[in-house]
Amino acid sequence: MISLPLTLSLLALLFTYLIISHTSCYLRLAHIPGPPAAKITTLWLAYHQSTGSLARHLSCLSKRYGPLYRIAPDWVITSDPAAIRQVWSARGPWYRGEWYDMFRFDQPVRTILSERDNYRHAALKAKLLPGYSGKDVDNLHEVVDRRVGDFVRLIEREYLCDAEKGVYRPMDLAEKSQFMTQDVISELAIGQCFECLNNDRDTYGQMTEVTGSLPLIVTLAIIPWTLGLLQNPVVRALLPQEKLEGVMRQQELAKTQAAERYGEKKVVKRDMLGSFVKHGLEHTNAWLETFGQIGAGSDTTATAIRMTMFYLMSSPGSYQRLRDEIDTAIREGSVSDPITEKEAKRLPYLQAVMKEGMRLCPPVMGVLPRICDTEQIVCGFRIPPGTNVCWDAISIFRNKETFGADADVFRPERWLMVEDVEKRKNMEFVQGLVFGTSGRFECLGKAIALLELNKVFVEVSTPCGAKKSFVLADSTLSSS
Ligand code: HEM
């Protein structure tokens, strides 16, 4: 048995250690402003993350504390686009913080989303890039056309309203748009469409499971050791055993697909997985990348679709201008059925709507922390090694210097009326950050996402094979 004096000495030692470590942690960034609670504990950040409104809260605080402030003892956040350009630069010394371990969780190897080492990340990216860019893939455009077509048919079949007859069939646009992106990405990634649109439900329940568990995982990611703890077999055995059946099913599909592509009798196909194999991806990495793709590529693109439609629904002037552009293009015969990406890129207002929708509601609003092993200066502040530097997505995309005094407003015209070449270049650069563009971690799925966006707004606007105009606000899309 431990004696009382020894117990007291141990407690005193522990107490002294905690005081010293907390004080030194506090002092490291004492020169940086921020909410008082955030300076002494990571729980402040974890709490706000758990509420689901962290991004909005941080953007409000940036008005009080300025372009760079402290959000945890060793975390800061910046709303300055130039600082993000510096920290995310393709050749800079920064790399991903421990936060990214959440994308690994209990997987055997790191994927492109969880790889934190810059060299290993670059090597992995080189093997994935040709597949994502569509270079080695035969059916990219056909898959997207097919699933956008399913989306339009689902609306026509189940949700068309008739105001004259008083028939209103509300539709959850948020859900249906993710059905579409899931169907696209499942067919591209694992060669097997989940058929959410044709079934008009989350076929394997995987979408619901991920949406349900993500808030907890993102909160734990703020305190990385908790994720490590959850991976411990003893701790896991003590926790309630909740099976994510849909996610596991999806994992199995990915494994089965990958298994066919390796070994003596391997199947060779010109699809994304085939491209990964061709460029030397290991077997385990192949199924994990395939599995990860569905997570990375469905809710993100769905958010871009649902939010852009929401802004259009609440801005009749913009909606009318988009419809006019599409109707004119159809009348003049300058768009095919379905529209090709090339044709969509020639519709300037459509391009402006897409940019503006993602600018106002960036689909990725996670804090995306980067760290550096050497001291750096960011926004004029000294940043000691090991500090997590995050982005404040909302403030960056609503920066008034870049986008004008009405940066908070949905106004696609801002993209068509800039005469100053330098200003336009800067606007394009900052908006490009929605995909992490020009950085080392630029979104691999950008081309696929843009392909979907270029088609979906036009096709939804011209249901019944063309050319019957539709009324966005009170018939086809009656709810979001
Ligand atoms: C509008 C839709 C999308 C947006 C706004 C978006 C945004 C982003 C952003 C900001 C990153 C950088 C993350 C970081 O630095 O940590 C990223 C990375 C990534 N995205 Fe997307 N994404 C979208 C759609 C997609 C799609 C459809 C796919 C898959 C087909 C995808 C796959 C990926 C992958 C694999 C990465 C990791 C890239 C790397 O680490 O180098 N994304 N995305």
mmCIF file with all atom_site columns, N, CA, C and O in Angstrom, residues 139-162:
data_model
loop_
_atom_site.group_PDB
_atom_site.id
_atom_site.type_symbol
_atom_site.label_atom_id
_atom_site.label_alt_id
_atom_site.label_comp_id
_atom_site.label_asym_id
_atom_site.label_entity_id
_atom_site.label_seq_id
_atom_site.pdbx_PDB_ins_code
_atom_site.Cartn_x
_atom_site.Cartn_y
_atom_site.Cartn_z
_atom_site.occupancy
_atom_site.B_iso_or_equiv
_atom_site.pdbx_formal_charge
_atom_site.auth_seq_id
_atom_site.auth_comp_id
_atom_site.auth_asym_id
_atom_site.auth_atom_id
_atom_site.pdbx_PDB_model_num
ATOM 1  N N  . ASN A 1 139 ? -15.611 6.407  -68.783 1.00 0.00 ? 139 ASN A N  1
ATOM 2  C CA . ASN A 1 139 ? -17.054 6.610  -68.645 1.00 0.00 ? 139 ASN A CA 1
ATOM 3  C C  . ASN A 1 139 ? -17.476 7.782  -67.749 1.00 0.00 ? 139 ASN A C  1
ATOM 4  O O  . ASN A 1 139 ? -18.625 7.844  -67.322 1.00 0.00 ? 139 ASN A O  1
ATOM 5  N N  . LEU A 1 140 ? -16.533 8.704  -67.466 1.00 0.00 ? 140 LEU A N  1
ATOM 6  C CA . LEU A 1 140 ? -16.833 9.764  -66.496 1.00 0.00 ? 140 LEU A CA 1
ATOM 7  C C  . LEU A 1 140 ? -18.091 10.569 -66.860 1.00 0.00 ? 140 LEU A C  1
ATOM 8  O O  . LEU A 1 140 ? -19.037 10.686 -66.071 1.00 0.00 ? 140 LEU A O  1
ATOM 9  N N  . HIS A 1 141 ? -18.109 11.089 -68.065 1.00 0.00 ? 141 HIS A N  1
ATOM 10 C CA . HIS A 1 141 ? -19.219 11.951 -68.477 1.00 0.00 ? 141 HIS A CA 1
ATOM 11 C C  . HIS A 1 141 ? -20.534 11.165 -68.565 1.00 0.00 ? 141 HIS A C  1
ATOM 12 O O  . HIS A 1 141 ? -21.585 11.662 -68.164 1.00 0.00 ? 141 HIS A O  1
ATOM 13 N N  . GLU A 1 142 ? -20.447 9.920  -69.034 1.00 0.00 ? 142 GLU A N  1
ATOM 14 C CA . GLU A 1 142 ? -21.669 9.097  -69.168 1.00 0.00 ? 142 GLU A CA 1
ATOM 15 C C  . GLU A 1 142 ? -22.280 8.834  -67.798 1.00 0.00 ? 142 GLU A C  1
ATOM 16 O O  . GLU A 1 142 ? -23.493 8.912  -67.626 1.00 0.00 ? 142 GLU A O  1
ATOM 17 N N  . VAL A 1 143 ? -21.418 8.528  -66.801 1.00 0.00 ? 143 VAL A N  1
ATOM 18 C CA . VAL A 1 143 ? -21.918 8.248  -65.449 1.00 0.00 ? 143 VAL A CA 1
ATOM 19 C C  . VAL A 1 143 ? -22.644 9.482  -64.907 1.00 0.00 ? 143 VAL A C  1
ATOM 20 O O  . VAL A 1 143 ? -23.756 9.387  -64.392 1.00 0.00 ? 143 VAL A O  1
ATOM 21 N N  . VAL A 1 144 ? -22.018 10.637 -65.055 1.00 0.00 ? 144 VAL A N  1
ATOM 22 C CA . VAL A 1 144 ? -22.641 11.859 -64.523 1.00 0.00 ? 144 VAL A CA 1
ATOM 23 C C  . VAL A 1 144 ? -23.955 12.137 -65.265 1.00 0.00 ? 144 VAL A C  1
ATOM 24 O O  . VAL A 1 144 ? -24.987 12.413 -64.643 1.00 0.00 ? 144 VAL A O  1
ATOM 25 N N  . ASP A 1 145 ? -23.959 11.994 -66.591 1.00 0.00 ? 145 ASP A N  1
ATOM 26 C CA . ASP A 1 145 ? -25.198 12.215 -67.361 1.00 0.00 ? 145 ASP A CA 1
ATOM 27 C C  . ASP A 1 145 ? -26.306 11.287 -66.880 1.00 0.00 ? 145 ASP A C  1
ATOM 28 O O  . ASP A 1 145 ? -27.451 11.708 -66.697 1.00 0.00 ? 145 ASP A O  1
ATOM 29 N N  . ARG A 1 146 ? -25.937 10.020 -66.666 1.00 0.00 ? 146 ARG A N  1
ATOM 30 C CA . ARG A 1 146 ? -26.940 9.027  -66.265 1.00 0.00 ? 146 ARG A CA 1
ATOM 31 C C  . ARG A 1 146 ? -27.569 9.407  -64.920 1.00 0.00 ? 146 ARG A C  1
ATOM 32 O O  . ARG A 1 146 ? -28.760 9.397  -64.744 1.00 0.00 ? 146 ARG A O  1
ATOM 33 N N  . ARG A 1 147 ? -26.722 9.798  -63.982 1.00 0.00 ? 147 ARG A N  1
ATOM 34 C CA . ARG A 1 147 ? -27.234 10.054 -62.628 1.00 0.00 ? 147 ARG A CA 1
ATOM 35 C C  . ARG A 1 147 ? -27.955 11.401 -62.537 1.00 0.00 ? 147 ARG A C  1
ATOM 36 O O  . ARG A 1 147 ? -28.913 11.546 -61.778 1.00 0.00 ? 147 ARG A O  1
ATOM 37 N N  . VAL A 1 148 ? -27.494 12.387 -63.305 1.00 0.00 ? 148 VAL A N  1
ATOM 38 C CA . VAL A 1 148 ? -28.235 13.658 -63.338 1.00 0.00 ? 148 VAL A CA 1
ATOM 39 C C  . VAL A 1 148 ? -29.613 13.396 -63.948 1.00 0.00 ? 148 VAL A C  1
ATOM 40 O O  . VAL A 1 148 ? -30.633 13.912 -63.482 1.00 0.00 ? 148 VAL A O  1
ATOM 41 N N  . GLY A 1 149 ? -29.644 12.517 -64.963 1.00 0.00 ? 149 GLY A N  1
ATOM 42 C CA . GLY A 1 149 ? -30.922 12.136 -65.583 1.00 0.00 ? 149 GLY A CA 1
ATOM 43 C C  . GLY A 1 149 ? -31.837 11.472 -64.558 1.00 0.00 ? 149 GLY A C  1
ATOM 44 O O  . GLY A 1 149 ? -33.029 11.774 -64.481 1.00 0.00 ? 149 GLY A O  1
ATOM 45 N N  . ASP A 1 150 ? -31.290 10.582 -63.727 1.00 0.00 ? 150 ASP A N  1
ATOM 46 C CA . ASP A 1 150 ? -32.086 9.922  -62.677 1.00 0.00 ? 150 ASP A CA 1
ATOM 47 C C  . ASP A 1 150 ? -32.663 10.961 -61.711 1.00 0.00 ? 150 ASP A C  1
ATOM 48 O O  . ASP A 1 150 ? -33.791 10.835 -61.232 1.00 0.00 ? 150 ASP A O  1
ATOM 49 N N  . PHE A 1 151 ? -31.854 11.973 -61.421 1.00 0.00 ? 151 PHE A N  1
ATOM 50 C CA . PHE A 1 151 ? -32.266 13.035 -60.486 1.00 0.00 ? 151 PHE A CA 1
ATOM 51 C C  . PHE A 1 151 ? -33.494 13.758 -61.054 1.00 0.00 ? 151 PHE A C  1
ATOM 52 O O  . PHE A 1 151 ? -34.517 13.927 -60.381 1.00 0.00 ? 151 PHE A O  1
ATOM 53 N N  . VAL A 1 152 ? -33.403 14.140 -62.322 1.00 0.00 ? 152 VAL A N  1
ATOM 54 C CA . VAL A 1 152 ? -34.510 14.853 -62.959 1.00 0.00 ? 152 VAL A CA 1
ATOM 55 C C  . VAL A 1 152 ? -35.748 13.947 -63.009 1.00 0.00 ? 152 VAL A C  1
ATOM 56 O O  . VAL A 1 152 ? -36.866 14.377 -62.692 1.00 0.00 ? 152 VAL A O  1
ATOM 57 N N  . ARG A 1 153 ? -35.538 12.670 -63.363 1.00 0.00 ? 153 ARG A N  1
ATOM 58 C CA . ARG A 1 153 ? -36.690 11.749 -63.464 1.00 0.00 ? 153 ARG A CA 1
ATOM 59 C C  . ARG A 1 153 ? -37.349 11.533 -62.112 1.00 0.00 ? 153 ARG A C  1
ATOM 60 O O  . ARG A 1 153 ? -38.565 11.439 -62.004 1.00 0.00 ? 153 ARG A O  1
ATOM 61 N N  . LEU A 1 154 ? -36.528 11.467 -61.054 1.00 0.00 ? 154 LEU A N  1
ATOM 62 C CA . LEU A 1 154 ? -37.119 11.297 -59.707 1.00 0.00 ? 154 LEU A CA 1
ATOM 63 C C  . LEU A 1 154 ? -38.032 12.489 -59.380 1.00 0.00 ? 154 LEU A C  1
ATOM 64 O O  . LEU A 1 154 ? -39.152 12.317 -58.891 1.00 0.00 ? 154 LEU A O  1
ATOM 65 N N  . ILE A 1 155 ? -37.539 13.686 -59.681 1.00 0.00 ? 155 ILE A N  1
ATOM 66 C CA . ILE A 1 155 ? -38.345 14.887 -59.403 1.00 0.00 ? 155 ILE A CA 1
ATOM 67 C C  . ILE A 1 155 ? -39.646 14.830 -60.197 1.00 0.00 ? 155 ILE A C  1
ATOM 68 O O  . ILE A 1 155 ? -40.743 15.039 -59.674 1.00 0.00 ? 155 ILE A O  1
ATOM 69 N N  . GLU A 1 156 ? -39.505 14.474 -61.488 1.00 0.00 ? 156 GLU A N  1
ATOM 70 C CA . GLU A 1 156 ? -40.707 14.442 -62.340 1.00 0.00 ? 156 GLU A CA 1
ATOM 71 C C  . GLU A 1 156 ? -41.698 13.369 -61.885 1.00 0.00 ? 156 GLU A C  1
ATOM 72 O O  . GLU A 1 156 ? -42.907 13.566 -61.930 1.00 0.00 ? 156 GLU A O  1
ATOM 73 N N  . ARG A 1 157 ? -41.147 12.244 -61.442 1.00 0.00 ? 157 ARG A N  1
ATOM 74 C CA . ARG A 1 157 ? -41.999 11.110 -61.074 1.00 0.00 ? 157 ARG A CA 1
ATOM 75 C C  . ARG A 1 157 ? -42.728 11.352 -59.763 1.00 0.00 ? 157 ARG A C  1
ATOM 76 O O  . ARG A 1 157 ? -43.893 11.090 -59.617 1.00 0.00 ? 157 ARG A O  1
ATOM 77 N N  . GLU A 1 158 ? -41.994 11.875 -58.781 1.00 0.00 ? 158 GLU A N  1
ATOM 78 C CA . GLU A 1 158 ? -42.544 11.909 -57.425 1.00 0.00 ? 158 GLU A CA 1
ATOM 79 C C  . GLU A 1 158 ? -42.882 13.292 -56.890 1.00 0.00 ? 158 GLU A C  1
ATOM 80 O O  . GLU A 1 158 ? -43.631 13.406 -55.933 1.00 0.00 ? 158 GLU A O  1
ATOM 81 N N  . TYR A 1 159 ? -42.249 14.321 -57.440 1.00 0.00 ? 159 TYR A N  1
ATOM 82 C CA . TYR A 1 159 ? -42.354 15.591 -56.719 1.00 0.00 ? 159 TYR A CA 1
ATOM 83 C C  . TYR A 1 159 ? -42.859 16.772 -57.539 1.00 0.00 ? 159 TYR A C  1
ATOM 84 O O  . TYR A 1 159 ? -42.770 17.914 -57.091 1.00 0.00 ? 159 TYR A O  1
ATOM 85 N N  . LEU A 1 160 ? -43.368 16.523 -58.735 1.00 0.00 ? 160 LEU A N  1
ATOM 86 C CA . LEU A 1 160 ? -43.893 17.665 -59.493 1.00 0.00 ? 160 LEU A CA 1
ATOM 87 C C  . LEU A 1 160 ? -45.180 18.152 -58.836 1.00 0.00 ? 160 LEU A C  1
ATOM 88 O O  . LEU A 1 160 ? -46.029 17.353 -58.447 1.00 0.00 ? 160 LEU A O  1
ATOM 89 N N  . CYS A 1 161 ? -45.293 19.445 -58.728 1.00 0.00 ? 161 CYS A N  1
ATOM 90 C CA . CYS A 1 161 ? -46.495 20.016 -58.107 1.00 0.00 ? 161 CYS A CA 1
ATOM 91 C C  . CYS A 1 161 ? -47.358 20.664 -59.195 1.00 0.00 ? 161 CYS A C  1
ATOM 92 O O  . CYS A 1 161 ? -46.876 20.982 -60.268 1.00 0.00 ? 161 CYS A O  1
ATOM 93 N N  . ASP A 1 162 ? -48.591 20.801 -58.890 1.00 0.00 ? 162 ASP A N  1
ATOM 94 C CA . ASP A 1 162 ? -49.482 21.483 -59.822 1.00 0.00 ? 162 ASP A CA 1
ATOM 95 C C  . ASP A 1 162 ? -50.269 22.522 -59.014 1.00 0.00 ? 162 ASP A C  1
ATOM 96 O O  . ASP A 1 162 ? -51.232 22.183 -58.316 1.00 0.00 ? 162 ASP A O  1
#
